[in-house]
mmCIF file of C-alpha atoms and ligand atoms in Angstrom:
data_model
loop_
_atom_site.group_PDB
_atom_site.id
_atom_site.type_symbol
_atom_site.label_atom_id
_atom_site.label_comp_id
_atom_site.label_asym_id
_atom_site.label_seq_id
_atom_site.Cartn_x
_atom_site.Cartn_y
_atom_site.Cartn_z
ATOM 1 C CA MET U 1 -0.016 -0.022 -0.144
ATOM 2 C CA ALA U 2 1.193 3.365 -0.838
ATOM 3 C CA LEU U 3 0.905 6.630 1.512
ATOM 4 C CA ILE U 4 0.231 9.530 -1.547
ATOM 5 C CA ASP U 5 -0.683 12.961 -0.147
ATOM 6 C CA THR U 6 -3.038 15.548 -1.964
ATOM 7 C CA PHE U 7 0.009 16.848 -3.992
ATOM 8 C CA GLY U 8 0.593 13.275 -5.389
ATOM 9 C CA ARG U 9 3.777 12.894 -3.516
ATOM 10 C CA ARG U 10 4.386 9.309 -2.296
ATOM 11 C CA ILE U 11 5.329 9.551 1.450
ATOM 12 C CA ASN U 12 7.417 6.570 2.353
ATOM 13 C CA TYR U 13 9.858 8.055 4.895
ATOM 14 C CA LEU U 14 9.389 8.458 8.461
ATOM 15 C CA ARG U 15 11.975 10.276 10.723
ATOM 16 C CA LEU U 16 11.393 8.964 14.046
ATOM 17 C CA SER U 17 12.872 10.819 17.107
ATOM 18 C CA VAL U 18 13.702 8.782 20.107
ATOM 19 C CA THR U 19 14.545 11.677 22.723
ATOM 20 C CA ASP U 20 15.246 15.449 22.929
ATOM 21 C CA ARG U 21 18.439 14.993 25.145
ATOM 22 C CA CYS U 22 22.015 15.382 23.429
ATOM 23 C CA ASN U 23 25.604 15.000 24.391
ATOM 24 C CA PHE U 24 26.120 18.103 22.003
ATOM 25 C CA ARG U 25 25.071 21.790 21.915
ATOM 26 C CA CYS U 26 25.592 22.450 18.138
ATOM 27 C CA THR U 27 24.952 26.455 17.682
ATOM 28 C CA TYR U 28 22.597 25.991 14.588
ATOM 29 C CA CYS U 29 20.373 23.456 16.625
ATOM 30 C CA MET U 30 19.741 24.697 20.117
ATOM 31 C CA PRO U 31 20.641 27.868 22.180
ATOM 32 C CA ALA U 32 23.849 28.231 24.274
ATOM 33 C CA GLY U 33 21.755 27.106 27.415
ATOM 34 C CA GLY U 34 20.297 24.594 25.857
ATOM 35 C CA VAL U 35 16.277 23.869 25.782
ATOM 36 C CA GLU U 36 13.844 23.007 28.252
ATOM 37 C CA LYS U 37 13.831 18.971 28.334
ATOM 38 C CA LEU U 38 10.660 17.151 28.060
ATOM 39 C CA SER U 39 9.601 15.096 31.543
ATOM 40 C CA HIS U 40 10.380 11.707 31.028
ATOM 41 C CA CYS U 41 6.964 10.635 31.195
ATOM 42 C CA ASP U 42 6.288 12.937 28.258
ATOM 43 C CA ILE U 43 8.803 10.569 26.139
ATOM 44 C CA LEU U 44 7.167 8.031 24.239
ATOM 45 C CA SER U 45 7.867 4.343 25.601
ATOM 46 C CA TYR U 46 9.694 2.170 23.121
ATOM 47 C CA ALA U 47 6.620 0.200 23.098
ATOM 48 C CA ASP U 48 4.535 3.207 21.500
ATOM 49 C CA LEU U 49 7.366 4.089 19.017
ATOM 50 C CA LEU U 50 7.283 0.785 17.812
ATOM 51 C CA ARG U 51 3.443 0.782 17.810
ATOM 52 C CA ILE U 52 3.544 3.994 15.870
ATOM 53 C CA SER U 53 6.388 2.751 13.391
ATOM 54 C CA THR U 54 4.615 -0.538 12.805
ATOM 55 C CA GLN U 55 1.269 1.438 11.871
ATOM 56 C CA ALA U 56 3.182 3.835 10.013
ATOM 57 C CA VAL U 57 4.773 0.813 8.047
ATOM 58 C CA ALA U 58 1.418 -0.999 7.552
ATOM 59 C CA ALA U 59 0.416 2.412 5.932
ATOM 60 C CA GLY U 60 2.917 2.553 3.246
ATOM 61 C CA ILE U 61 6.529 4.136 4.804
ATOM 62 C CA GLU U 62 9.065 2.132 3.830
ATOM 63 C CA LYS U 63 12.158 3.391 5.376
ATOM 64 C CA ILE U 64 12.836 4.683 8.949
ATOM 65 C CA ARG U 65 15.464 7.035 10.334
ATOM 66 C CA VAL U 66 15.926 7.351 13.950
ATOM 67 C CA THR U 67 17.029 10.700 15.053
ATOM 68 C CA GLY U 68 16.783 13.010 18.210
ATOM 69 C CA GLY U 69 18.403 14.883 20.049
ATOM 70 C CA GLU U 70 20.903 12.197 19.897
ATOM 71 C CA PRO U 71 19.567 8.941 19.475
ATOM 72 C CA LEU U 72 22.325 7.103 21.044
ATOM 73 C CA VAL U 73 22.202 8.606 24.469
ATOM 74 C CA ARG U 74 18.672 7.002 25.141
ATOM 75 C CA LYS U 75 18.962 3.894 27.307
ATOM 76 C CA GLY U 76 18.042 0.472 25.317
ATOM 77 C CA ILE U 77 18.132 2.245 22.219
ATOM 78 C CA VAL U 78 20.012 -0.870 20.586
ATOM 79 C CA GLN U 79 17.636 -3.384 21.634
ATOM 80 C CA PHE U 80 14.655 -0.972 20.247
ATOM 81 C CA LEU U 81 16.410 -1.104 16.741
ATOM 82 C CA ALA U 82 16.614 -4.469 16.665
ATOM 83 C CA LEU U 83 12.917 -5.010 16.985
ATOM 84 C CA LEU U 84 12.361 -2.089 14.594
ATOM 85 C CA SER U 85 14.353 -3.765 11.926
ATOM 86 C CA GLN U 86 12.241 -6.695 12.563
ATOM 87 C CA LEU U 87 9.246 -4.679 11.146
ATOM 88 C CA PRO U 88 7.632 -6.674 8.057
ATOM 89 C CA GLY U 89 7.516 -4.531 5.207
ATOM 90 C CA LEU U 90 10.382 -2.039 6.200
ATOM 91 C CA LYS U 91 13.032 -1.609 3.457
ATOM 92 C CA GLU U 92 15.300 0.736 5.167
ATOM 93 C CA LEU U 93 16.393 1.565 8.787
ATOM 94 C CA VAL U 94 18.993 4.026 9.139
ATOM 95 C CA LEU U 95 20.200 6.289 11.882
ATOM 96 C CA THR U 96 21.354 10.060 12.292
ATOM 97 C CA THR U 97 24.216 10.518 14.960
ATOM 98 C CA ASN U 98 26.698 12.891 16.113
ATOM 99 C CA GLY U 99 29.039 10.057 16.330
ATOM 100 C CA LEU U 100 30.423 10.766 19.641
ATOM 101 C CA LEU U 101 29.176 7.261 20.856
ATOM 102 C CA LEU U 102 29.966 5.258 18.040
ATOM 103 C CA PRO U 103 33.318 4.191 19.129
ATOM 104 C CA GLU U 104 31.553 1.886 21.818
ATOM 105 C CA MET U 105 28.361 1.743 20.235
ATOM 106 C CA ALA U 106 28.801 0.903 16.519
ATOM 107 C CA GLN U 107 29.055 -2.903 16.153
ATOM 108 C CA GLY U 108 25.506 -3.281 18.475
ATOM 109 C CA LEU U 109 23.857 -0.688 16.049
ATOM 110 C CA TRP U 110 25.181 -2.904 13.490
ATOM 111 C CA ASP U 111 24.108 -6.288 14.959
ATOM 112 C CA ALA U 112 20.792 -5.007 15.623
ATOM 113 C CA GLY U 113 20.051 -4.360 11.793
ATOM 114 C CA VAL U 114 20.856 -0.635 11.320
ATOM 115 C CA GLN U 115 21.678 -0.447 7.620
ATOM 116 C CA ARG U 116 23.140 2.983 7.199
ATOM 117 C CA LEU U 117 24.701 5.979 9.220
ATOM 118 C CA ASN U 118 24.285 9.741 8.815
ATOM 119 C CA ILE U 119 26.884 11.420 10.747
ATOM 120 C CA SER U 120 26.966 15.190 11.485
ATOM 121 C CA LEU U 121 30.208 16.482 10.932
ATOM 122 C CA ASP U 122 30.422 20.210 10.306
ATOM 123 C CA SER U 123 34.131 20.639 10.685
ATOM 124 C CA LEU U 124 37.307 18.941 9.756
ATOM 125 C CA ASN U 125 38.870 21.418 12.252
ATOM 126 C CA PRO U 126 39.170 20.682 15.748
ATOM 127 C CA GLU U 127 38.986 24.558 17.018
ATOM 128 C CA THR U 128 35.886 24.925 14.446
ATOM 129 C CA PHE U 129 34.244 21.711 15.328
ATOM 130 C CA ALA U 130 34.378 22.426 19.402
ATOM 131 C CA ARG U 131 32.889 25.924 18.617
ATOM 132 C CA VAL U 132 29.979 24.888 16.211
ATOM 133 C CA THR U 133 29.552 22.054 18.936
ATOM 134 C CA ARG U 134 30.130 23.866 21.868
ATOM 135 C CA GLY U 135 32.739 21.304 23.170
ATOM 136 C CA GLY U 136 32.763 18.516 20.814
ATOM 137 C CA ASP U 137 35.702 16.377 20.719
ATOM 138 C CA LEU U 138 36.372 16.099 16.531
ATOM 139 C CA GLN U 139 39.110 13.119 17.322
ATOM 140 C CA ARG U 140 36.609 10.949 19.019
ATOM 141 C CA VAL U 141 34.095 11.501 16.357
ATOM 142 C CA LEU U 142 36.389 10.448 13.483
ATOM 143 C CA ASP U 143 37.142 7.558 15.600
ATOM 144 C CA GLY U 144 33.437 6.692 15.683
ATOM 145 C CA ILE U 145 33.328 6.887 11.948
ATOM 146 C CA ARG U 146 36.101 4.623 11.367
ATOM 147 C CA VAL U 147 34.968 2.191 13.908
ATOM 148 C CA ALA U 148 31.586 2.236 12.189
ATOM 149 C CA GLU U 149 33.477 1.361 8.709
ATOM 150 C CA GLU U 150 35.436 -1.417 10.314
ATOM 151 C CA VAL U 151 32.231 -3.544 12.209
ATOM 152 C CA GLY U 152 30.632 -3.511 8.460
ATOM 153 C CA PHE U 153 28.570 -0.386 7.606
ATOM 154 C CA PRO U 154 28.495 0.848 4.066
ATOM 155 C CA PRO U 155 30.079 4.333 2.988
ATOM 156 C CA HIS U 156 28.648 6.825 5.723
ATOM 157 C CA LYS U 157 26.342 9.963 4.664
ATOM 158 C CA ILE U 158 28.268 12.835 6.109
ATOM 159 C CA ASN U 159 26.102 15.734 7.224
ATOM 160 C CA VAL U 160 27.278 19.436 6.769
ATOM 161 C CA VAL U 161 25.318 22.566 7.929
ATOM 162 C CA VAL U 162 27.067 25.226 6.266
ATOM 163 C CA MET U 163 27.328 28.359 7.662
ATOM 164 C CA ARG U 164 29.097 31.726 6.111
ATOM 165 C CA GLY U 165 31.850 32.586 7.921
ATOM 166 C CA VAL U 166 31.964 29.611 10.440
ATOM 167 C CA ASN U 167 32.915 26.728 8.459
ATOM 168 C CA ASP U 168 31.974 27.591 4.420
ATOM 169 C CA ASN U 169 35.933 28.064 3.992
ATOM 170 C CA GLU U 170 35.584 24.137 4.283
ATOM 171 C CA ILE U 171 33.613 23.340 1.625
ATOM 172 C CA LEU U 172 36.301 22.490 -0.714
ATOM 173 C CA ASP U 173 38.112 20.323 2.041
ATOM 174 C CA PHE U 174 34.643 18.165 2.350
ATOM 175 C CA ALA U 175 34.539 17.783 -1.549
ATOM 176 C CA ARG U 176 38.307 16.597 -1.530
ATOM 177 C CA LEU U 177 37.297 14.120 1.172
ATOM 178 C CA THR U 178 34.772 12.216 -1.169
ATOM 179 C CA LEU U 179 38.289 11.763 -3.911
ATOM 180 C CA GLU U 180 39.634 9.722 -1.397
ATOM 181 C CA ARG U 181 36.814 8.182 0.440
ATOM 182 C CA PRO U 182 33.755 6.564 -0.545
ATOM 183 C CA TYR U 183 31.319 8.922 1.683
ATOM 184 C CA SER U 184 28.403 10.724 0.751
ATOM 185 C CA VAL U 185 28.887 14.453 2.035
ATOM 186 C CA ARG U 186 25.540 16.432 1.802
ATOM 187 C CA PHE U 187 25.873 19.729 2.401
ATOM 188 C CA ILE U 188 22.693 21.502 4.045
ATOM 189 C CA GLU U 189 21.619 25.073 4.031
ATOM 190 C CA TYR U 190 21.411 26.502 7.258
ATOM 191 C CA MET U 191 17.842 26.774 8.643
ATOM 192 C CA PRO U 192 16.555 29.545 11.133
ATOM 193 C CA THR U 193 15.331 27.297 13.943
ATOM 194 C CA SER U 194 15.945 29.122 17.098
ATOM 195 C CA GLY U 195 14.740 32.304 16.156
ATOM 196 C CA ASP U 196 18.042 33.895 15.370
ATOM 197 C CA GLY U 197 17.777 37.172 13.240
ATOM 198 C CA ASP U 198 20.875 36.993 11.091
ATOM 199 C CA TRP U 199 19.758 33.494 9.727
ATOM 200 C CA ARG U 200 20.140 35.084 6.226
ATOM 201 C CA GLU U 201 23.711 36.125 6.716
ATOM 202 C CA LEU U 202 24.632 32.390 7.862
ATOM 203 C CA CYS U 203 22.815 30.279 5.281
ATOM 204 C CA VAL U 204 24.897 29.663 2.009
ATOM 205 C CA PRO U 205 22.822 28.849 -0.770
ATOM 206 C CA GLY U 206 23.200 25.347 -2.263
ATOM 207 C CA SER U 207 23.929 27.065 -5.908
ATOM 208 C CA GLU U 208 27.003 28.660 -4.521
ATOM 209 C CA ILE U 209 28.163 25.629 -2.765
ATOM 210 C CA ILE U 210 28.093 24.026 -6.226
ATOM 211 C CA GLU U 211 29.480 26.858 -7.742
ATOM 212 C CA ARG U 212 32.399 26.766 -5.269
ATOM 213 C CA ILE U 213 32.857 23.294 -5.724
ATOM 214 C CA SER U 214 32.734 23.353 -9.526
ATOM 215 C CA ARG U 215 35.142 26.072 -10.090
ATOM 216 C CA GLU U 216 37.978 23.712 -8.370
ATOM 217 C CA TYR U 217 36.911 20.215 -9.695
ATOM 218 C CA PRO U 218 35.022 18.976 -12.518
ATOM 219 C CA ILE U 219 31.762 17.586 -11.171
ATOM 220 C CA GLU U 220 28.907 15.391 -12.554
ATOM 221 C CA GLU U 221 25.230 15.062 -11.559
ATOM 222 C CA GLY U 222 23.650 12.090 -10.435
ATOM 223 C CA GLY U 223 22.659 9.348 -7.915
ATOM 224 C CA SER U 224 19.297 9.602 -5.985
ATOM 225 C CA SER U 225 16.541 6.958 -5.352
ATOM 226 C CA ALA U 226 13.094 6.461 -4.552
ATOM 227 C CA ARG U 227 13.764 6.927 -0.933
ATOM 228 C CA SER U 228 16.396 9.506 -0.860
ATOM 229 C CA GLY U 229 13.806 12.624 -1.070
ATOM 230 C CA PRO U 230 14.937 16.341 -1.732
ATOM 231 C CA SER U 231 18.817 15.828 -1.998
ATOM 232 C CA ARG U 232 20.385 16.776 -5.104
ATOM 233 C CA ASN U 233 23.465 14.663 -5.781
ATOM 234 C CA PHE U 234 26.912 14.942 -7.750
ATOM 235 C CA ARG U 235 30.133 14.138 -7.886
ATOM 236 C CA VAL U 236 33.752 15.141 -8.533
ATOM 237 C CA VAL U 237 34.674 13.304 -11.293
ATOM 238 C CA GLY U 238 36.842 10.506 -10.614
ATOM 239 C CA GLY U 239 35.915 10.982 -6.881
ATOM 240 C CA LYS U 240 35.295 7.672 -4.464
ATOM 241 C CA GLY U 241 32.262 9.221 -2.758
ATOM 242 C CA SER U 242 29.252 11.519 -3.862
ATOM 243 C CA LEU U 243 28.617 15.030 -2.974
ATOM 244 C CA GLY U 244 24.753 16.375 -2.452
ATOM 245 C CA ILE U 245 22.970 19.631 -1.614
ATOM 246 C CA ILE U 246 20.120 19.948 0.399
ATOM 247 C CA THR U 247 18.375 23.138 -0.165
ATOM 248 C CA PRO U 248 15.261 23.683 2.549
ATOM 249 C CA MET U 249 15.812 27.738 2.030
ATOM 250 C CA THR U 250 16.188 28.431 -1.636
ATOM 251 C CA GLY U 251 15.349 25.173 -3.587
ATOM 252 C CA HIS U 252 12.578 23.022 -4.437
ATOM 253 C CA PHE U 253 13.315 21.183 -1.203
ATOM 254 C CA CYS U 254 9.137 20.666 -0.811
ATOM 255 C CA ASP U 255 8.274 19.344 -4.285
ATOM 256 C CA ALA U 256 10.526 15.995 -3.607
ATOM 257 C CA CYS U 257 9.356 15.900 -0.123
ATOM 258 C CA ASN U 258 8.539 12.424 1.277
ATOM 259 C CA ARG U 259 8.707 12.914 4.733
ATOM 260 C CA LEU U 260 6.692 12.394 8.021
ATOM 261 C CA ARG U 261 8.109 13.200 11.176
ATOM 262 C CA VAL U 262 7.263 12.276 14.571
ATOM 263 C CA THR U 263 8.582 13.775 17.671
ATOM 264 C CA ALA U 264 9.936 11.868 21.205
ATOM 265 C CA SER U 265 6.848 12.967 22.638
ATOM 266 C CA GLY U 266 4.706 11.565 19.961
ATOM 267 C CA MET U 267 3.753 14.947 17.917
ATOM 268 C CA ALA U 268 3.531 13.755 14.087
ATOM 269 C CA LYS U 269 4.403 16.664 12.099
ATOM 270 C CA SER U 270 3.651 16.442 8.049
ATOM 271 C CA CYS U 271 6.114 19.537 7.527
ATOM 272 C CA LEU U 272 9.181 20.332 9.733
ATOM 273 C CA PHE U 273 7.977 24.248 9.677
ATOM 274 C CA SER U 274 4.292 23.225 10.736
ATOM 275 C CA GLY U 275 4.120 24.070 14.408
ATOM 276 C CA SER U 276 3.740 21.588 16.933
ATOM 277 C CA GLY U 277 2.209 18.949 14.808
ATOM 278 C CA VAL U 278 -0.712 16.283 15.680
ATOM 279 C CA ASP U 279 -0.630 14.598 19.186
ATOM 280 C CA LEU U 280 -0.554 11.016 18.483
ATOM 281 C CA ARG U 281 -0.939 10.070 22.206
ATOM 282 C CA PRO U 282 -4.671 9.925 22.182
ATOM 283 C CA PHE U 283 -4.550 7.895 19.407
ATOM 284 C CA LEU U 284 -2.179 5.263 21.569
ATOM 285 C CA ALA U 285 -4.388 5.591 24.157
ATOM 286 C CA THR U 286 -7.209 4.019 22.262
ATOM 287 C CA GLY U 287 -5.453 0.584 22.274
ATOM 288 C CA ASP U 288 -6.489 0.539 18.763
ATOM 289 C CA ASP U 289 -4.145 -0.023 16.051
ATOM 290 C CA ALA U 290 -6.423 0.585 13.032
ATOM 291 C CA ILE U 291 -7.545 3.912 14.663
ATOM 292 C CA LEU U 292 -3.834 4.803 14.931
ATOM 293 C CA GLN U 293 -3.289 3.865 11.198
ATOM 294 C CA ALA U 294 -6.249 6.003 10.321
ATOM 295 C CA GLU U 295 -4.703 9.082 11.898
ATOM 296 C CA ILE U 296 -1.324 8.693 10.077
ATOM 297 C CA ARG U 297 -3.135 8.460 6.903
ATOM 298 C CA ARG U 298 -4.920 11.742 7.976
ATOM 299 C CA ILE U 299 -2.060 13.642 8.813
ATOM 300 C CA VAL U 300 -0.264 12.621 5.627
ATOM 301 C CA ALA U 301 -3.403 13.640 3.526
ATOM 302 C CA GLY U 302 -2.923 17.034 5.581
ATOM 303 C CA LYS U 303 0.602 17.608 4.378
ATOM 304 C CA PRO U 304 1.154 21.113 3.253
ATOM 305 C CA GLY U 305 2.480 21.462 -0.309
ATOM 306 C CA ARG U 306 5.366 23.613 0.788
ATOM 307 C CA HIS U 307 6.482 25.237 3.858
ATOM 308 C CA GLN U 308 5.559 28.826 5.140
ATOM 309 C CA MET U 309 8.736 30.248 4.013
ATOM 310 C CA ALA U 310 8.856 28.975 0.499
ATOM 311 C CA GLU U 311 5.042 29.901 0.465
ATOM 312 C CA LYS U 312 5.218 33.361 1.935
ATOM 313 C CA GLY U 313 8.715 34.226 2.762
ATOM 314 C CA GLU U 314 7.812 34.342 6.225
ATOM 315 C CA ASP U 315 10.196 33.288 8.957
ATOM 316 C CA PRO U 316 8.878 30.290 11.236
ATOM 317 C CA ALA U 317 8.198 30.552 14.515
ATOM 318 C CA PRO U 318 11.158 29.621 16.811
ATOM 319 C CA PHE U 319 12.040 25.917 17.354
ATOM 320 C CA ALA U 320 14.458 24.019 18.594
ATOM 321 C CA MET U 321 15.464 21.184 15.555
ATOM 322 C CA SER U 322 16.821 18.836 18.614
ATOM 323 C CA GLY U 323 13.366 18.540 19.727
ATOM 324 C CA VAL U 324 11.946 17.294 16.145
ATOM 325 C CA GLY U 325 14.959 15.264 14.802
ATOM 326 C CA GLY U 326 16.114 17.511 11.706
HETATM 327 N N1 SAM R 401 22.103 14.209 16.824
HETATM 328 C C1 SAM R 401 22.080 13.851 15.680
HETATM 329 C C2 SAM R 401 22.906 14.522 14.655
HETATM 330 O O1 SAM R 401 23.175 15.688 14.977
HETATM 331 O O2 SAM R 401 23.011 14.218 13.759
HETATM 332 C C3 SAM R 401 20.745 13.784 15.339
HETATM 333 C C4 SAM R 401 19.530 15.044 15.282
HETATM 334 S S1 SAM R 401 20.457 16.429 14.418
HETATM 335 C C5 SAM R 401 18.866 17.598 15.043
HETATM 336 C C6 SAM R 401 19.667 15.830 12.635
HETATM 337 C C7 SAM R 401 20.056 16.668 11.615
HETATM 338 O O3 SAM R 401 19.610 18.014 12.093
HETATM 339 C C8 SAM R 401 21.521 17.054 11.628
HETATM 340 O O4 SAM R 401 22.059 16.352 10.558
HETATM 341 C C9 SAM R 401 21.613 18.277 11.638
HETATM 342 O O5 SAM R 401 22.792 18.850 11.094
HETATM 343 C C10 SAM R 401 20.527 19.116 11.281
HETATM 344 N N2 SAM R 401 20.140 20.226 11.903
HETATM 345 C C11 SAM R 401 19.829 20.600 12.976
HETATM 346 N N3 SAM R 401 19.884 22.057 12.899
HETATM 347 C C12 SAM R 401 19.648 22.500 11.932
HETATM 348 C C13 SAM R 401 19.576 23.592 11.307
HETATM 349 N N4 SAM R 401 19.666 24.767 11.682
HETATM 350 N N5 SAM R 401 19.948 23.787 9.862
HETATM 351 C C14 SAM R 401 20.010 22.779 9.005
HETATM 352 N N6 SAM R 401 20.126 21.573 9.398
HETATM 353 C C15 SAM R 401 20.104 21.443 10.924
HETATM 354 FE FE1 SF4 R 402 22.804 17.628 19.171
HETATM 355 FE FE2 SF4 R 402 22.357 16.725 16.870
HETATM 356 FE FE3 SF4 R 402 21.466 19.338 17.653
HETATM 357 FE FE4 SF4 R 402 24.133 18.964 17.443
HETATM 358 S S1 SF4 R 402 22.530 18.851 15.611
HETATM 359 S S2 SF4 R 402 22.782 19.704 19.201
HETATM 360 S S3 SF4 R 402 24.275 16.741 17.843
HETATM 361 S S4 SF4 R 402 20.756 17.122 18.246
#
């Protein structure tokens, strides 16, 4: 069965946030003082997250990305992923992580059935990395990336949020990385999420990123799949890896959107920028999975065609990405 929204888009990808907690404090994701945490009783149990996932897959979701906050800080995550990977009909189980806990957890994740990792890595320079993550240790993340390769994961996707004057001087370094390593480096346009006034100064348009790379290297377009969503992919000719641009601010991000999001507190969001979303807890409380699945279908049917910034040029209400899962 397929989940098709009113704009004819096939919604086959669920981003499932399992926690709002994180062991980093990235400047683009949360304010310096952190964000108010959900109380423990507001965070969905693994049993409820599994029920939602099961009904979403029965409705037509084929790919689940587990995210957060930092998903690896939630106790019991590996056992939960092992259950998720067994869902009949689920074709892809992937995880987004900041990589800090990969040195000790990569083997368990691979054994649990996680098929691929997206790792956030915004700088290859230790000082810049520490500045962006507010204290993160680049070497530990690089070790985690290496260990995850060693236990068997296919080449990672590396997410880079590009910020002018912060890490945009490293665009070519990341492009060069794909010459030697088979990674898929994806440059993400900075999105205004915590109410910062100067986001337009920080945001480097995807077109500029491609232009800066193509001035240095010959590039060729190509490489996206039915479930890969709004990433425009290309590669440096002869490179082992690939590059991608995700352009929520300047591109046709919404036209190719195939996503549904569920937060750790059970809010389902059909659009990243669509306010708080629909609370799934009353539907979970009925104990009736058919009702839960019907609500998931209703939420997808109501998915907006474009986010409000693309539609009207309006800034979104401030929110922390850590609570939504990116
Ligand atoms: N902690 C994990 C991590 O950092 O990969 C998963 C959660 S994080 C919220 C998911 C993704 O959202 C990351 O790739 C991050 O780079 C992206 N993200 C967070 N805030 C963003 C922003 N303001 N603009 C663009 N991407 C953002
Ligand atoms: Fe944590 Fe990921 Fe947000 Fe950074 S981007 S603060 S690692 S949730």
